[in-house]
mmCIF file of C-alpha atoms in Angstrom:
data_model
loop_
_atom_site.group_PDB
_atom_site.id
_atom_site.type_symbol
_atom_site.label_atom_id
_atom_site.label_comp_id
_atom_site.label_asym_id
_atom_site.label_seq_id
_atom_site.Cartn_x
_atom_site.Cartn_y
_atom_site.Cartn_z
ATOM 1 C CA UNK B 1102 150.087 111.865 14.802
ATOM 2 C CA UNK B 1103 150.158 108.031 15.594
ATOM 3 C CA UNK B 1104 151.971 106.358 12.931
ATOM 4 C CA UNK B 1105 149.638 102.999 13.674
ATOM 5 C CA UNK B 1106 147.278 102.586 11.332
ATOM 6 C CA UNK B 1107 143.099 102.379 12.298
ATOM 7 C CA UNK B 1108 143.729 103.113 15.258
ATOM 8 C CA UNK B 1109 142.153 106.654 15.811
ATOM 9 C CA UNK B 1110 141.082 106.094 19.880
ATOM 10 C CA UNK B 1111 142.918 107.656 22.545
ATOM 11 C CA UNK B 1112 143.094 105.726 25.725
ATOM 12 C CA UNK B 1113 143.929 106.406 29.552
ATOM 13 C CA UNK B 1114 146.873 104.348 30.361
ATOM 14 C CA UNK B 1115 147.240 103.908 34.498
ATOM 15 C CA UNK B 1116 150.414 102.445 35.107
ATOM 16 C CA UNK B 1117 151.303 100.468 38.431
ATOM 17 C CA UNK B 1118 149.070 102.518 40.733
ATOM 18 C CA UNK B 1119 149.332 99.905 43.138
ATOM 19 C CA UNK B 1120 149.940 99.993 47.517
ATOM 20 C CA UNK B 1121 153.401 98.406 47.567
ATOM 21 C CA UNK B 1122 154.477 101.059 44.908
ATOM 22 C CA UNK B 1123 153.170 104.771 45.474
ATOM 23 C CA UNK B 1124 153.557 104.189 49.226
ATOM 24 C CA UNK B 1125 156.173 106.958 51.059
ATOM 25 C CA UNK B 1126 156.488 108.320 47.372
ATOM 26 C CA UNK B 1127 156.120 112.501 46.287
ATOM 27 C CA UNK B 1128 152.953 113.989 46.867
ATOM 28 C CA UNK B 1129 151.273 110.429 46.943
ATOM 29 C CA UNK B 1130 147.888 111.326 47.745
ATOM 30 C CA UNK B 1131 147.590 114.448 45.518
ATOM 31 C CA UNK B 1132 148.762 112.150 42.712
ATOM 32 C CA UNK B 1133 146.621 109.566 43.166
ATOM 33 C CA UNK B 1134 143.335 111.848 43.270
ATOM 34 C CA UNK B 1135 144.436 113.485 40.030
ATOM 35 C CA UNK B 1136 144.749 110.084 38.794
ATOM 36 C CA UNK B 1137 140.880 109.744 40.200
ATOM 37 C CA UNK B 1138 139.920 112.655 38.715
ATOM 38 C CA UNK B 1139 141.319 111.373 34.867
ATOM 39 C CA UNK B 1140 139.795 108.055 35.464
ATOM 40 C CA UNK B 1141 136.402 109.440 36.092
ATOM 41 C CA UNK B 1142 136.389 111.481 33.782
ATOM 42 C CA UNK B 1143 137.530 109.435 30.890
ATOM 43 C CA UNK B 1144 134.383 106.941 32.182
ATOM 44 C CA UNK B 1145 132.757 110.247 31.294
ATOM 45 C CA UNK B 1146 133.825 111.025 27.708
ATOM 46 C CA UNK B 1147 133.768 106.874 26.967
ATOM 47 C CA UNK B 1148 137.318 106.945 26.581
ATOM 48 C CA UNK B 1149 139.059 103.784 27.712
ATOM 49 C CA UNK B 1150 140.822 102.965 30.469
ATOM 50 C CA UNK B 1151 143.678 100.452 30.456
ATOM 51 C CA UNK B 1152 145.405 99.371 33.938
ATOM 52 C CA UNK B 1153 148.602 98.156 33.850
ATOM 53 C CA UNK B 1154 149.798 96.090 37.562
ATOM 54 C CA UNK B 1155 153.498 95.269 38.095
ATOM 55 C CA UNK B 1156 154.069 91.829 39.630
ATOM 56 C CA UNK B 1157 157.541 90.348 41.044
ATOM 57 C CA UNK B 1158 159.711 89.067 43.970
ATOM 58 C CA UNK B 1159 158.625 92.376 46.739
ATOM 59 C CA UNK B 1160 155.055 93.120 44.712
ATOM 60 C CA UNK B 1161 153.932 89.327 45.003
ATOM 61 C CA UNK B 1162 150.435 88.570 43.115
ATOM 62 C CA UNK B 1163 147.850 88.808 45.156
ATOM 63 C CA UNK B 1164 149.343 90.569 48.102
ATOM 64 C CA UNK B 1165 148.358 93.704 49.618
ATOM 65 C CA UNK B 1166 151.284 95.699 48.299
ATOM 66 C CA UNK B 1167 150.470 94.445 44.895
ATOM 67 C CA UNK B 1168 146.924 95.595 44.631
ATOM 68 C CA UNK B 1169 146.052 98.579 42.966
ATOM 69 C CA UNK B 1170 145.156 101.181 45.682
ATOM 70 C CA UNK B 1171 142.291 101.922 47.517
ATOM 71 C CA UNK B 1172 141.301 105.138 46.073
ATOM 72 C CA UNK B 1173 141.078 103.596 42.254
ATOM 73 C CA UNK B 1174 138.918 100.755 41.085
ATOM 74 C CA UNK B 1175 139.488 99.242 37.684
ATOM 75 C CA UNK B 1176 136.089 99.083 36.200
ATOM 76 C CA UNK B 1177 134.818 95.113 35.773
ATOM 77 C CA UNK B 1178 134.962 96.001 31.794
ATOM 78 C CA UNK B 1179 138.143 98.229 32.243
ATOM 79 C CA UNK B 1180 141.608 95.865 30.488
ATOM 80 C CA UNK B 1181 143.812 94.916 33.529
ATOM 81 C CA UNK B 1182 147.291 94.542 32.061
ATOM 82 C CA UNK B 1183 149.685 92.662 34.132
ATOM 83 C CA UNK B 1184 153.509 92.645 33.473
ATOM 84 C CA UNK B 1185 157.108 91.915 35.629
ATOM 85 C CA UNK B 1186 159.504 94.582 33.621
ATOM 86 C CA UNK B 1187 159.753 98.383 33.653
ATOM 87 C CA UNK B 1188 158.047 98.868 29.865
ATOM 88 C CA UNK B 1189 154.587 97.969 30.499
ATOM 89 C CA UNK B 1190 154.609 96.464 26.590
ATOM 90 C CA UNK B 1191 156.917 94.065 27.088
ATOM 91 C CA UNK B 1192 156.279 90.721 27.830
ATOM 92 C CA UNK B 1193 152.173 91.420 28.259
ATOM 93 C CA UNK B 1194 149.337 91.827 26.213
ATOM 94 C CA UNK B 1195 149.242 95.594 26.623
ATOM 95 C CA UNK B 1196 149.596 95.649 22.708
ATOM 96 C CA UNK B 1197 146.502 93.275 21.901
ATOM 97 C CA UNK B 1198 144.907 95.257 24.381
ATOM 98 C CA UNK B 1199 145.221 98.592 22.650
ATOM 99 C CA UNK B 1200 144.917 97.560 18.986
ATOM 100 C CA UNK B 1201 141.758 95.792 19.767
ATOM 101 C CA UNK B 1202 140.531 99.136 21.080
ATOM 102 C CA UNK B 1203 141.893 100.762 17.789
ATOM 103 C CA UNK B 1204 143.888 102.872 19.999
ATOM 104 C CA UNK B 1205 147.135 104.793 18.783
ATOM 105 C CA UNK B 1206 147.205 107.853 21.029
ATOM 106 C CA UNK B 1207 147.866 107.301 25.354
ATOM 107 C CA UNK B 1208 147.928 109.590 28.347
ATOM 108 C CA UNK B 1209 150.281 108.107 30.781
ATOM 109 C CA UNK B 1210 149.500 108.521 34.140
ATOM 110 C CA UNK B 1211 151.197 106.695 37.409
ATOM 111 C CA UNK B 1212 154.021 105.510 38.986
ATOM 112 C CA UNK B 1213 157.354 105.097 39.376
ATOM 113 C CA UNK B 1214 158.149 108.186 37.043
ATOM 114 C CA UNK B 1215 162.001 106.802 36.838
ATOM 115 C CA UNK B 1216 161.390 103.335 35.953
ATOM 116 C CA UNK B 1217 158.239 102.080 34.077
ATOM 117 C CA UNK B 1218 156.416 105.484 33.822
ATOM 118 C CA UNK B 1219 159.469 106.566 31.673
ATOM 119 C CA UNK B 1220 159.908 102.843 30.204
ATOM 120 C CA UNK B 1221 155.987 102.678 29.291
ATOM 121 C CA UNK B 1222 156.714 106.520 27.335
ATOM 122 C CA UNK B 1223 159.633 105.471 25.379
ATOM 123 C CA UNK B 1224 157.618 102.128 24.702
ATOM 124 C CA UNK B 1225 154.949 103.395 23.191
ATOM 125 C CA UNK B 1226 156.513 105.937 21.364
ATOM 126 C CA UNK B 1227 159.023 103.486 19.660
ATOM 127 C CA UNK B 1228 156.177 101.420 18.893
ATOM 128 C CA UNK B 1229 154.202 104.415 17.219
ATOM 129 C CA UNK B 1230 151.704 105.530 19.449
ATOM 130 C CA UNK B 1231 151.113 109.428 20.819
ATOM 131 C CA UNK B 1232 152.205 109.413 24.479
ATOM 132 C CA UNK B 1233 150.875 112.123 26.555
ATOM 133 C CA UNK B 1234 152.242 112.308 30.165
ATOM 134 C CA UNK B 1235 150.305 114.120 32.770
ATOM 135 C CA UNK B 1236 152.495 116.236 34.595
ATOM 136 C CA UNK B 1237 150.766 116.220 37.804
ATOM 137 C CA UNK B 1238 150.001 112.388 37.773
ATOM 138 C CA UNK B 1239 152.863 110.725 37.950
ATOM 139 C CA UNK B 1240 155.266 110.074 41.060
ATOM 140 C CA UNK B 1241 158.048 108.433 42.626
ATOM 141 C CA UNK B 1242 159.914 107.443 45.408
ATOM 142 C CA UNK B 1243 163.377 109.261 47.511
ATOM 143 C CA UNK B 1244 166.243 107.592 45.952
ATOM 144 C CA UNK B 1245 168.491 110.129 47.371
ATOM 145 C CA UNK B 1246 170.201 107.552 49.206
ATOM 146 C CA UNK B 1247 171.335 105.439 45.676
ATOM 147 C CA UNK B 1248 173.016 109.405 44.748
ATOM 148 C CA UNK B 1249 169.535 109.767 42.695
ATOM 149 C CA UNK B 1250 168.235 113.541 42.723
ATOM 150 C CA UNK B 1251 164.977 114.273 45.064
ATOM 151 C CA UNK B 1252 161.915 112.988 44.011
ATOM 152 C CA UNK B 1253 160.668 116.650 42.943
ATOM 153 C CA UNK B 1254 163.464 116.536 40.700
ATOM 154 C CA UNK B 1255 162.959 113.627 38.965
ATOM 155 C CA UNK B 1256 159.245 114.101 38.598
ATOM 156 C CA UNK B 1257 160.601 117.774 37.150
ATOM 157 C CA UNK B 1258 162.864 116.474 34.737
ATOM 158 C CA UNK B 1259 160.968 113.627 33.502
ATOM 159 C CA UNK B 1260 158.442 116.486 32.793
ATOM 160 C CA UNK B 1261 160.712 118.921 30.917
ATOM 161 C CA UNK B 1262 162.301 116.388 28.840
ATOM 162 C CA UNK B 1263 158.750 114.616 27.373
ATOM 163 C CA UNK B 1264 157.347 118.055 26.724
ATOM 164 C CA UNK B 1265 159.773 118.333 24.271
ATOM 165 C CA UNK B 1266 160.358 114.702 23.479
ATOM 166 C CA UNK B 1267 159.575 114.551 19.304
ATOM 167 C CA UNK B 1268 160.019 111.296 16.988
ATOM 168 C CA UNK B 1269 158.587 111.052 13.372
ATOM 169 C CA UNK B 1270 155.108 110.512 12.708
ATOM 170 C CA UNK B 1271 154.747 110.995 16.178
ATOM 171 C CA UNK B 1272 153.947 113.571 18.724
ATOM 172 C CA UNK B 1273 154.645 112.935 22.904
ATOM 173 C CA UNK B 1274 154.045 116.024 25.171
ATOM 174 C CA UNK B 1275 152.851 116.602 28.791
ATOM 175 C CA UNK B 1276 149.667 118.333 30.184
ATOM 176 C CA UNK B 1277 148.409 118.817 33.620
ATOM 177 C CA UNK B 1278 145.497 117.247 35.369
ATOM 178 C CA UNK B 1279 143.274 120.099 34.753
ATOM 179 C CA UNK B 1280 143.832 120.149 31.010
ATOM 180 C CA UNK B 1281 143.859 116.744 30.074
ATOM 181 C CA UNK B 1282 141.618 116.782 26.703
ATOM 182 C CA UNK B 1283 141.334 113.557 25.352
ATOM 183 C CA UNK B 1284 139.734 114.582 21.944
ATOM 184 C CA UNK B 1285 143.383 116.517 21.786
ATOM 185 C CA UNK B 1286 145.315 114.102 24.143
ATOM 186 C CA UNK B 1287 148.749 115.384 22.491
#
């Protein structure tokens, strides 16, 4: 379990679900509905909901691109977490955020898988929180041209390796949509 002290709360962490990112990436739209789905239903169980949105020089604040997308709607009491590198800790106040929620356990959800879905994972871990990743609720763009594998592949691996991903004091794991129990969220 979380090695963080008082911090017993398990949080929903959406990370970079936002129109200039999931655009043209795997299975956008099934993603982002299974994304939906977890939001609503952590509103449900009065779990929280933390939004993380990536800002830099081709997602500009305030743009379209950079806005969260359409589908999803950060609640007006909901944290909105803004940050310009891959590990949605650094540099933000994604940590303030979470201890003053007493939170030590997350399930990860968003996009891209390769860069700061994976960052955010290993961040959190390294800083002693649970990470859960949601298999189905994560995605990422065709990098095939950069001699990356396909996006399926990716999304596959980065799946195989955190369900088996252990550190002490710890535990990480993944779980689908449809089993996502955030009383258990690892």
């Amino acid at each position: 379990m979380t090695t963080l002290e008082n911090r017993p709360h398990t949080a929903l962490l959406v990370v970079d679900v936002q129109n200039g990112v999931v655009e043209g990436t795997h299975q956008r739209d099934p993603v982002v509905a299974n994304i939906g789905s977890l939001v609503e239903k952590a509103r449900r169980e009065g779990i929280p909901v933390v939004w993380v949105q990536h800002s830099d020089e081709q997602l500009v604040r305030g743009s379209e691109d950079w806005r969260i997308v359409p589908e999803l709607t950060p609640g007006e009491a909901e944290p909105l977490v803004e940050k310009s590198w891959a590990d949605s800790f650094d540099g933000t106040t994604l940590e303030s955020v979470l201890s003053g929620l007493g939170v030590g356990r997350l399930v990860v959800v968003g996009a891209q898988t390769d860069e700061c879905v994976r960052s955010t994972l290993h961040g959190a871990v390294v800083r002693g929180y649970d990470a859960t990743l949601v298999s189905d609720a994560h995605t990422t763009e065709d990098l095939t041209a950069w001699g990356a594998p396909p996006p399926e592949q990716v999304i596959a691996h980065t799946n195989l390796y955190w369900t088996n991903h252990r550190a002490p004091g710890r535990s990480a794991g993944t779980v689908a949509t449809r089993e996502v129990d955030f009383a258990r969220a690892s």
